[in-house]
XYZ file of C-alpha atoms in Angstrom:
712
model
C 90.681 17.605 95.954
C 88.425 20.642 95.297
C 89.491 23.814 97.367
C 86.116 24.384 98.471
C 85.798 21.254 100.177
C 89.045 21.004 101.989
C 88.339 22.984 104.981
C 84.686 21.466 105.451
C 86.233 18.261 105.296
C 88.610 19.019 107.994
C 86.162 20.652 110.095
C 83.949 17.666 109.781
C 86.819 15.317 110.898
C 87.363 17.449 113.903
C 83.536 17.600 114.825
C 83.138 13.819 114.259
C 86.215 13.373 116.679
C 84.320 15.227 119.295
C 81.006 13.129 118.951
C 82.931 10.290 119.444
C 84.829 11.232 122.687
C 82.071 12.288 124.728
C 78.842 10.896 126.222
C 76.809 14.054 125.544
C 75.577 15.019 122.218
C 77.631 17.131 120.211
C 76.736 20.867 119.266
C 75.423 21.337 115.646
C 78.494 22.244 113.273
C 77.584 25.951 111.901
C 79.448 26.734 109.018
C 79.176 29.970 106.567
C 80.812 31.503 103.583
C 81.098 32.922 100.430
C 82.497 31.962 96.956
C 83.122 34.329 94.113
C 84.285 34.046 90.648
C 84.643 36.350 87.821
C 86.585 37.870 85.547
C 89.477 40.824 84.699
C 89.595 42.525 81.425
C 92.882 44.502 80.750
C 93.568 47.425 78.391
C 97.125 48.396 78.750
C 99.120 51.131 77.213
C 102.793 51.971 77.355
C 106.295 50.744 76.642
C 107.226 49.361 79.855
C 104.331 48.299 82.611
C 106.414 47.461 85.166
C 105.497 50.212 87.391
C 101.991 50.001 87.178
C 101.761 46.244 88.058
C 105.297 46.127 89.887
C 103.668 43.794 92.645
C 100.298 42.765 91.207
C 99.074 40.626 88.413
C 97.325 42.628 85.814
C 96.908 40.013 83.053
C 93.408 39.368 81.728
C 91.946 36.434 82.996
C 89.784 34.616 85.912
C 89.050 36.375 89.364
C 87.912 34.074 92.075
C 87.802 33.933 96.084
C 86.448 31.652 98.682
C 85.771 32.203 102.489
C 84.682 29.382 104.791
C 83.894 29.712 108.525
C 82.791 26.672 110.746
C 82.279 26.355 114.457
C 80.739 23.835 117.221
C 81.484 23.840 120.790
C 84.884 22.164 120.702
C 86.229 22.814 117.109
C 86.584 25.618 114.597
C 88.313 26.219 111.138
C 88.363 29.532 108.783
C 89.468 29.054 105.184
C 90.126 32.050 103.067
C 91.641 32.170 99.496
C 91.790 34.509 96.370
C 93.072 35.121 92.835
C 93.600 30.952 92.626
C 95.957 30.391 89.875
C 97.228 34.046 89.424
C 100.436 35.460 90.380
C 99.339 37.143 93.511
C 97.535 34.420 94.983
C 96.695 34.243 98.521
C 95.266 31.040 100.670
C 95.267 30.647 104.544
C 93.870 27.919 106.487
C 93.493 28.218 110.283
C 91.717 26.249 113.082
C 91.722 24.088 115.869
C 90.036 22.924 119.084
C 89.195 24.911 121.912
C 91.763 24.591 124.669
C 93.685 21.770 123.086
C 95.332 22.736 119.993
C 95.173 25.344 116.838
C 96.885 25.448 113.691
C 97.664 27.962 110.498
C 98.849 27.298 107.023
C 99.339 29.978 104.399
C 100.962 30.686 101.305
C 101.123 33.945 99.632
C 102.372 34.806 96.356
C 103.622 38.220 95.015
C 105.332 39.092 91.555
C 107.819 41.606 91.466
C 107.989 42.950 88.090
C 111.344 45.167 87.410
C 111.205 46.166 83.278
C 108.926 44.958 80.538
C 110.403 44.693 77.166
C 114.063 45.121 78.112
C 116.763 44.743 75.654
C 120.097 42.909 76.453
C 123.124 42.328 73.533
C 123.770 38.840 75.679
C 122.408 35.468 74.943
C 121.450 33.373 78.158
C 119.577 36.182 79.907
C 118.080 33.956 82.903
C 121.141 31.830 83.323
C 124.219 31.930 85.039
C 126.148 32.556 82.057
C 125.768 35.428 79.534
C 127.584 35.734 76.335
C 128.057 38.008 73.481
C 130.404 39.136 70.680
C 131.198 42.771 71.262
C 130.819 45.318 70.031
C 127.274 45.211 69.458
C 126.545 48.934 68.648
C 123.045 48.206 67.356
C 120.031 47.701 69.828
C 117.703 46.382 67.099
C 119.586 43.358 67.194
C 119.749 42.808 70.374
C 117.175 40.259 72.816
C 114.132 41.237 73.875
C 112.858 40.158 77.344
C 111.018 40.976 80.566
C 112.886 41.131 83.950
C 110.925 40.013 86.969
C 110.811 37.546 89.817
C 108.049 35.559 91.797
C 108.074 35.757 95.617
C 105.959 32.401 97.136
C 105.996 32.303 100.946
C 104.416 29.034 102.589
C 104.296 28.762 106.170
C 102.460 27.316 108.908
C 102.323 26.303 112.703
C 100.552 23.629 114.968
C 100.290 24.807 118.999
C 99.346 22.219 121.421
C 97.419 23.561 124.402
C 95.792 20.661 125.862
C 98.553 20.735 128.867
C 97.494 24.102 130.174
C 99.256 26.276 131.374
C 101.904 24.364 129.607
C 101.966 24.600 125.679
C 104.307 23.677 122.444
C 104.287 25.234 119.252
C 106.176 24.039 116.135
C 106.385 26.464 113.004
C 108.074 25.466 109.446
C 108.158 27.442 106.142
C 109.655 27.742 102.843
C 110.389 31.039 101.049
C 111.224 31.214 97.367
C 112.226 33.872 94.612
C 112.586 32.581 91.187
C 113.053 34.856 88.172
C 115.469 37.661 87.045
C 116.576 40.938 88.230
C 118.415 43.891 87.048
C 122.223 43.899 88.014
C 125.194 45.910 86.482
C 128.813 45.245 86.112
C 132.002 47.595 85.358
C 133.743 47.122 82.023
C 137.146 48.331 83.578
C 138.564 49.375 86.631
C 137.477 52.783 86.773
C 133.913 54.768 85.881
C 135.685 55.983 82.672
C 135.652 52.420 81.476
C 132.045 52.020 80.947
C 129.418 49.588 82.374
C 126.981 46.816 81.668
C 123.433 46.441 82.387
C 123.072 42.487 83.294
C 120.298 40.146 83.556
C 120.735 37.737 86.828
C 119.227 34.664 87.769
C 117.334 34.645 90.937
C 116.587 31.139 92.517
C 116.477 31.530 96.081
C 115.102 29.319 98.759
C 114.699 29.784 102.567
C 113.710 26.892 104.502
C 112.894 27.401 108.205
C 111.670 25.422 111.114
C 111.306 26.481 115.071
C 109.839 25.094 118.093
C 108.511 26.441 121.281
C 107.650 25.438 124.547
C 106.297 27.261 127.281
C 104.392 28.222 130.395
C 101.301 30.720 130.462
C 99.280 31.562 133.082
C 97.393 34.994 134.229
C 100.486 35.992 136.251
C 103.379 34.439 134.573
C 104.863 33.432 130.974
C 108.098 31.558 130.402
C 109.038 30.329 126.897
C 112.199 28.838 125.265
C 112.258 28.519 121.440
C 114.809 27.584 118.836
C 114.855 28.351 115.232
C 116.947 26.814 112.274
C 116.958 28.511 108.816
C 119.037 27.555 105.567
C 119.425 29.993 102.852
C 120.340 28.492 99.411
C 121.188 30.372 96.149
C 121.118 28.238 92.867
C 123.227 30.774 91.372
C 125.993 32.358 93.393
C 127.694 33.989 90.511
C 127.281 35.428 87.272
C 129.711 35.117 84.178
C 129.519 37.559 81.521
C 131.235 38.451 78.351
C 133.173 41.912 79.119
C 134.143 43.887 76.141
C 136.874 45.884 78.058
C 138.734 42.806 78.352
C 138.968 41.579 74.995
C 135.637 39.732 75.497
C 136.782 37.334 78.206
C 134.198 36.014 80.864
C 134.191 38.338 83.817
C 132.182 37.268 87.274
C 129.909 38.961 89.463
C 129.419 37.403 92.477
C 126.394 37.082 94.760
C 124.950 35.926 98.095
C 126.215 32.471 98.942
C 124.207 29.584 100.980
C 124.271 30.227 104.787
C 122.433 28.819 107.921
C 120.891 30.732 110.453
C 120.245 29.587 114.202
C 118.565 31.336 116.984
C 117.883 30.547 120.732
C 115.529 32.829 122.635
C 113.993 32.717 126.264
C 111.303 34.844 127.089
C 110.082 35.798 130.895
C 107.011 37.933 131.945
C 105.925 38.275 135.402
C 102.868 40.110 136.165
C 100.845 41.422 139.221
C 103.938 42.463 141.221
C 103.836 45.375 143.537
C 102.929 48.766 142.168
C 100.745 46.817 139.611
C 103.898 46.155 137.869
C 104.905 43.957 134.946
C 108.647 42.566 134.550
C 109.489 41.291 131.128
C 112.813 40.014 129.886
C 114.113 38.342 126.735
C 117.600 36.892 125.747
C 118.468 35.819 122.346
C 121.618 34.061 120.763
C 121.849 33.615 116.821
C 124.481 32.557 114.787
C 124.708 32.973 110.886
C 127.364 31.046 108.903
C 128.473 30.371 105.332
C 131.407 28.787 103.479
C 132.562 29.917 99.901
C 135.836 29.321 97.949
C 137.613 32.818 97.669
C 138.599 33.489 93.621
C 142.057 32.471 93.121
C 142.255 34.949 89.780
C 140.721 38.132 88.248
C 139.968 39.524 84.824
C 142.438 42.345 84.234
C 143.643 44.309 81.341
C 146.625 42.636 79.396
C 149.731 44.183 78.189
C 147.753 45.709 75.226
C 145.615 47.722 77.433
C 141.905 48.432 76.376
C 140.095 45.565 74.522
C 142.684 42.961 75.923
C 142.534 40.831 78.957
C 143.969 38.155 80.937
C 143.165 36.223 84.131
C 145.818 37.142 86.847
C 146.262 35.766 90.253
C 144.876 37.371 93.380
C 146.951 35.762 95.934
C 144.395 35.541 98.866
C 145.923 34.449 102.296
C 143.225 31.350 101.963
C 141.489 29.690 99.425
C 138.175 29.204 101.684
C 136.327 31.818 103.158
C 134.076 31.089 106.433
C 131.491 33.583 107.428
C 130.318 33.705 111.062
C 128.220 36.417 112.800
C 127.345 35.766 116.351
C 124.407 38.184 117.671
C 123.466 38.389 121.111
C 120.433 40.556 122.540
C 119.224 40.984 125.776
C 116.070 43.328 127.041
C 114.332 44.075 130.368
C 111.486 46.305 131.250
C 109.458 47.204 134.283
C 105.820 48.752 133.446
C 104.191 49.985 136.744
C 101.288 51.905 138.086
C 102.624 53.664 141.318
C 99.934 55.997 141.714
C 96.465 56.792 140.181
C 96.683 57.950 137.002
C 100.506 57.494 136.926
C 101.994 54.795 134.657
C 105.887 54.255 134.041
C 108.083 52.251 132.177
C 111.694 51.644 132.503
C 113.771 49.694 130.216
C 117.164 48.263 129.223
C 118.421 46.706 125.913
C 121.777 45.056 124.878
C 122.652 44.115 121.702
C 126.290 42.509 120.581
C 127.379 41.731 117.126
C 130.919 39.432 116.788
C 132.359 39.116 113.457
C 134.013 35.916 113.603
C 134.558 35.505 109.969
C 137.856 34.805 108.088
C 139.803 38.105 107.549
C 140.857 38.060 104.166
C 144.066 39.563 102.758
C 145.087 39.959 98.987
C 148.904 40.106 98.565
C 150.304 43.429 97.301
C 150.888 44.034 93.953
C 147.988 42.023 92.818
C 145.140 43.409 90.584
C 143.143 44.080 94.039
C 146.180 46.018 95.012
C 144.962 48.656 97.581
C 148.369 50.420 97.749
C 149.508 47.608 99.992
C 148.072 44.248 101.028
C 144.204 44.441 100.547
C 142.331 43.079 103.829
C 138.657 43.335 104.981
C 137.207 45.062 108.042
C 135.107 42.632 110.164
C 132.401 45.105 111.500
C 131.390 44.260 114.805
C 129.566 46.415 117.538
C 127.974 46.682 120.982
C 124.922 48.468 121.645
C 123.585 49.865 125.106
C 120.335 51.399 125.242
C 118.306 52.451 128.385
C 115.301 54.667 129.113
C 112.422 55.859 131.137
C 109.032 57.145 130.150
C 105.543 57.713 132.010
C 102.062 58.993 131.596
C 100.183 61.317 133.983
C 96.458 61.456 133.646
C 96.012 64.547 135.853
C 92.746 65.174 135.018
C 89.827 63.744 133.106
C 90.820 63.899 129.197
C 94.254 65.124 129.866
C 97.260 63.112 129.223
C 100.903 64.274 129.781
C 103.741 61.674 128.444
C 107.400 62.236 128.570
C 110.540 60.074 128.190
C 114.055 60.072 127.731
C 116.282 57.395 125.873
C 120.070 56.911 125.639
C 121.777 54.642 123.146
C 125.413 54.132 122.963
C 127.242 52.105 120.141
C 130.715 50.967 120.303
C 131.983 49.517 116.451
C 134.935 49.058 114.500
C 134.227 51.459 111.896
C 137.530 53.241 110.605
C 135.480 56.982 110.658
C 133.640 56.620 113.891
C 134.286 54.054 116.807
C 131.656 55.463 119.497
C 128.139 56.761 118.860
C 126.005 58.208 121.591
C 122.240 59.292 121.296
C 120.465 61.221 123.734
C 116.460 61.399 122.940
C 113.936 63.647 125.364
C 110.655 63.718 124.262
C 106.992 65.095 125.675
C 103.382 64.720 124.524
C 100.195 66.366 125.787
C 96.920 64.781 124.722
C 93.346 66.444 125.135
C 90.100 64.689 124.724
C 88.008 66.567 127.460
C 85.535 67.632 124.487
C 83.334 64.967 123.048
C 83.841 66.467 119.509
C 87.671 67.190 119.628
C 90.978 65.521 120.461
C 93.950 66.846 119.867
C 97.519 65.404 120.652
C 100.873 67.390 120.469
C 104.489 66.034 120.727
C 107.735 67.075 120.836
C 111.013 65.519 120.522
C 114.676 66.494 120.867
C 117.545 64.243 119.923
C 121.255 64.720 120.263
C 123.853 62.460 118.447
C 127.511 62.815 119.150
C 130.429 60.717 117.882
C 134.101 60.194 118.084
C 135.676 60.914 114.653
C 138.557 58.907 114.127
C 140.308 60.461 110.882
C 141.220 63.788 112.012
C 144.856 63.307 111.435
C 144.356 61.159 108.138
C 147.021 61.871 105.543
C 150.334 63.616 105.722
C 149.335 66.920 103.819
C 146.852 68.483 101.310
C 148.596 66.729 98.363
C 147.848 63.198 99.669
C 144.231 61.644 98.858
C 143.980 60.441 102.417
C 144.160 63.861 103.624
C 140.727 64.419 102.133
C 139.097 62.035 104.962
C 139.987 64.489 107.478
C 137.034 66.851 106.415
C 134.371 63.942 105.259
C 131.641 63.597 107.350
C 128.993 60.192 106.921
C 125.863 61.448 107.826
C 124.897 58.214 109.418
C 127.050 58.874 112.391
C 128.053 62.480 112.124
C 127.325 64.926 115.096
C 123.770 66.064 114.898
C 120.971 67.652 116.592
C 117.159 66.791 115.475
C 114.172 68.614 116.495
C 110.805 67.212 115.855
C 107.393 68.297 116.178
C 104.032 66.379 115.349
C 100.144 67.427 115.702
C 97.434 65.188 115.429
C 93.879 66.454 115.723
C 90.421 64.739 115.369
C 87.224 67.184 115.102
C 83.580 66.311 114.715
C 81.877 69.751 114.164
C 78.526 68.326 113.693
C 76.927 65.174 113.376
C 78.002 62.841 110.333
C 80.869 65.030 109.863
C 84.893 64.216 110.672
C 87.868 66.148 110.208
C 91.203 64.861 110.967
C 94.655 66.710 110.601
C 98.288 65.339 111.119
C 101.125 67.822 110.790
C 105.029 66.807 110.985
C 108.241 68.788 111.111
C 111.635 67.051 111.383
C 114.669 69.146 111.222
C 118.240 67.579 111.242
C 121.457 69.910 111.745
C 124.538 68.394 111.348
C 127.534 69.906 113.279
C 131.099 70.221 112.521
C 130.754 69.073 108.775
C 132.796 70.241 105.912
C 132.194 67.859 103.138
C 128.903 65.870 103.543
C 125.259 66.334 104.174
C 125.225 69.603 106.467
C 121.255 69.455 107.001
C 117.867 67.766 105.946
C 114.378 68.974 106.677
C 111.049 67.472 106.151
C 107.543 69.079 106.489
C 104.596 66.856 106.455
C 100.764 67.939 106.707
C 97.776 65.288 105.883
C 94.075 65.687 106.554
C 90.845 64.235 105.840
C 87.186 65.709 105.766
C 84.424 63.201 105.816
C 80.645 63.953 105.788
C 77.624 62.111 105.123
C 75.814 58.839 106.530
C 77.083 55.386 105.675
C 73.752 53.886 105.445
C 73.063 56.830 102.562
C 76.142 58.551 101.238
C 79.346 59.082 102.665
C 81.927 61.365 101.016
C 85.762 61.557 102.186
C 88.274 64.273 101.122
C 92.015 63.571 101.508
C 95.110 65.694 100.966
C 98.783 65.211 101.977
C 101.789 67.315 101.162
C 105.227 66.494 102.140
C 108.279 68.827 101.394
C 111.850 67.150 101.639
C 115.278 69.246 101.603
C 118.704 67.647 101.895
C 121.815 70.132 102.337
C 125.159 69.067 101.363
C 128.654 70.142 100.609
C 131.139 68.474 98.338
C 134.411 68.987 96.655
C 135.553 68.527 92.939
C 139.178 67.214 92.376
C 140.247 67.199 88.522
C 143.788 68.054 89.172
C 145.058 65.366 91.467
C 148.841 66.705 91.156
C 147.942 70.285 92.440
C 149.705 70.937 96.008
C 146.552 71.658 97.897
C 144.136 69.245 95.719
C 142.775 67.601 98.687
C 142.445 70.631 100.974
C 138.646 72.020 100.916
C 140.056 75.040 102.984
C 142.336 75.961 99.956
C 141.899 78.930 97.498
C 139.810 77.529 94.650
C 140.844 76.935 90.791
C 138.828 75.849 87.860
C 140.205 72.219 88.238
C 139.920 72.059 91.985
C 136.722 73.582 94.117
C 134.067 73.201 96.516
C 130.336 72.911 95.629
C 127.318 72.847 97.164
C 123.778 71.018 96.754
C 120.280 71.482 97.819
C 118.019 68.388 96.684
C 114.278 69.129 97.269
C 111.225 67.064 96.566
C 107.866 68.331 96.973
C 105.001 65.259 97.052
C 101.342 66.048 96.641
C 98.698 63.650 97.171
C 94.928 64.533 96.378
C 92.042 62.116 96.926
C 88.111 61.509 97.213
C 86.248 58.678 98.198
C 82.639 57.772 98.052
C 80.263 55.261 99.708
C 76.890 55.586 98.185
C 73.661 53.336 98.918
C 72.329 54.200 95.773
C 69.270 51.699 96.124
C 67.912 49.370 98.584
C 70.098 46.808 96.902
C 72.923 48.568 95.122
C 76.043 50.136 97.016
C 78.562 52.033 94.934
C 81.959 52.568 96.191
C 84.792 54.913 94.276
C 87.805 56.869 94.762
C 90.058 59.080 92.903
C 93.566 60.021 93.863
C 96.088 61.981 92.018
C 99.846 61.855 93.130
C 102.824 64.039 92.372
C 106.437 64.273 93.374
C 108.580 67.334 91.995
C 111.989 66.904 92.747
C 114.755 69.357 91.903
C 118.650 69.992 92.720
C 120.050 73.368 92.948
C 123.834 73.107 92.609
C 126.132 76.234 93.449
C 130.132 76.174 93.296
C 133.058 78.377 94.231
C 133.621 81.157 91.191
C 130.777 79.390 89.555
C 133.254 76.904 88.536
C 132.236 73.978 86.234
C 128.930 76.346 85.268
C 126.499 74.254 87.203
C 123.150 74.418 86.356
C 119.815 73.758 88.375
C 118.526 70.193 87.671
C 114.549 70.708 87.463
C 113.928 67.007 86.263
C 115.032 65.148 89.366
C 112.622 62.034 89.993
C 109.595 63.528 88.912
C 106.496 61.206 89.372
C 102.747 61.936 88.689
C 100.196 59.089 89.220
C 96.687 59.099 88.692
C 94.272 56.553 89.642
C 90.714 55.975 89.533
C 88.442 52.943 91.172
C 84.826 52.532 90.800
C 82.512 49.528 91.784
C 78.922 48.502 91.997
C 77.624 45.804 94.371
C 74.074 44.345 93.529
C 72.649 42.394 96.627
C 70.323 40.457 94.436
C 69.173 37.997 97.505
C 70.752 36.929 100.834
C 72.528 34.273 99.115
C 73.736 36.090 95.768
C 75.299 39.302 95.040
C 77.040 40.722 91.733
C 79.805 43.026 91.382
C 80.947 45.315 88.598
C 84.264 47.661 88.789
C 86.427 49.746 86.738
C 89.842 50.942 87.677
C 92.389 53.318 85.785
C 96.067 53.625 86.638
C 98.496 56.185 84.808
C 102.148 56.861 85.619
C 104.098 59.721 84.041
C 107.912 60.077 85.016
C 110.684 62.263 84.210
C 114.199 62.386 85.635
C 117.428 64.084 84.067
C 119.160 60.455 84.177
C 116.793 58.859 82.097
C 115.302 61.864 79.719
C 116.539 60.981 76.493
C 117.515 57.604 77.155
C 119.518 55.700 74.850
C 120.781 52.062 74.916
C 124.502 52.644 74.374
C 126.952 55.326 75.838
C 127.984 56.996 73.488
C 124.858 56.887 71.430
C 124.865 55.956 68.738
C 127.139 52.828 69.125
C 130.370 52.356 67.429
C 132.179 49.265 66.830
C 135.858 50.565 67.925
C 135.143 51.463 71.568
C 135.621 48.848 74.296
C 134.651 51.476 76.969
C 131.044 51.636 75.585
C 128.351 50.867 78.178
C 125.250 48.887 76.993
C 121.848 49.650 78.915
C 118.711 47.580 79.267
C 116.164 50.123 79.598
C 115.573 49.597 83.427
C 113.227 52.296 84.727
C 113.906 54.151 81.227
C 110.294 54.115 79.836
C 107.657 53.955 83.014
C 105.313 56.316 81.253
C 102.209 54.213 80.927
C 98.681 53.483 81.672
C 95.956 50.624 82.342
C 91.957 50.264 82.374
C 90.869 47.467 84.179
C 87.149 46.041 83.942
C 85.933 43.291 86.259
C 83.081 41.536 87.442
C 82.122 38.996 90.229
C 79.345 36.931 91.195
C 79.373 35.877 94.884
C 77.126 33.308 96.363
C 76.874 33.304 100.172
C 76.204 30.072 102.191
């Protein structure tokens, strides 16, 4: 069936039904829309174009779109689709009968290109079995491939409203990922044994269905809903030839099939005393999966490097059952206790119970952890409450303030209780017709209970180092946050906007770990001109980010004070600090120009630059650290220009040009080679084999396109 006629036929069925159901003549059906068709021509330059076309289809071919909307006094329908048949196609159809039912179905395709012209020594890329006869020292003999996947999300709903205020709704959908993605695996059991870039197959499918029944009126809303979701992984494991273990097959495990169920209940009551609205919500959900536990693992044989044997892992069970039970509850009251005053009081509770199988691998096995290896079943309980309010103390003046408290109790080995206190205040002034200002300040304090302050028996025990290591996601911290937003119209047809942000985190009592991070951002636009004639907009953004951290290098493991960062430094064991910085710039200009009565020109030019660096210092300059200047440096230039010619009320024509250029430099990729060491050798089972992922993104693309649009 022709896509353009489908929504019209559906709408016609609804219109015909309404005419039969009522004695009075049906209102005429009014439809309008537009259909566009054209082509795109693309000229590409570069070794790997995946960054430019990471989430879009930039192949030469056909362009198309269709929009249709129809209405009468009982029924309505909207249809929109674009890029039919391309990898980034989008289609949506929605409609219904007023006060009776409504529906929607949408499909959205999105590519994710990881790397073009990758190389791999393996046969079978894209399958769950990668084989090779190592060594493979010459990349010229490897296989060439593109690594990427396609995401397709199709979902829809039908909602019945005929028994107002009661309603019922059913949703359903399917989300799929198909293709390949880059992964990696360790050749041996330590970083010095080398690693392997792998190409993993992706065949994910998530099917979901939900239903909701509820009651909704001007003063009350109640709803009960249920969701069921099933995730299926077509390739839960990848087998690959490992040269470190005598070319035997190693195994990398991915996400296993699982199911998710959720029950939710909502209640909202309005028009309570003090013009209050009360809202509450409770959810219960459970995620489960079952998978086998590997009974053996590939390990080094008696010959050491280049040999391998399968040895038993000796788990306490051969079947793993995963079960997460999540519960949430929230309640809030929004009120207006006095003229010009609004308040909001809220409470949130979240509990995660991890009822999964606790795996224990016997001591002495290849997965030996210095004793039986067991797993930590992470669980937590969060309590959060707060109060905020707004006071409009005069016309155009508004003061807001609030307090928020969050307590998290968890079973992490380093921190078991984390508490957040946040205070904020905001002032907004709109007394002048041409000027609006908003200023916000926020102070956040995080305090936690550290559990490893007595770890280890002494400075020659590796566990002793944990006394000094602070993870920045839970460590004590003070944060100061400031934001300024201003909008100014100094003269007619001229607008100025500015936004400035400062966020500074200070981590307290940290010996090893992140000690501080700071972020500044300044964004502004200046626009002037008449949209009916010519409008020009200039845009600029500057963002500066800095991370400070303190670390320890330990080369002599047997030294008496190896694991004590407070000990005197030696050339083998010493402390070092790092200061990572990112300077990000964005400059742009946009144009809207009514060049002639029937010709509209739109254009934009933007330039983005990210300049990263890492400054490293060490005690007594041990290790001779050097600053790193090429640290994730990006440059991107984009040009977009199009002209729209309105030939008549029915026909318009569009011609456009786009240019995109990416330049990248990083110490980890500059001078990239496919083997480590390079050139590859034939007598080293610890050799690493790389695919080229993120190595050669420097590229550019020129895009030309034309479209003819018919309006009806």
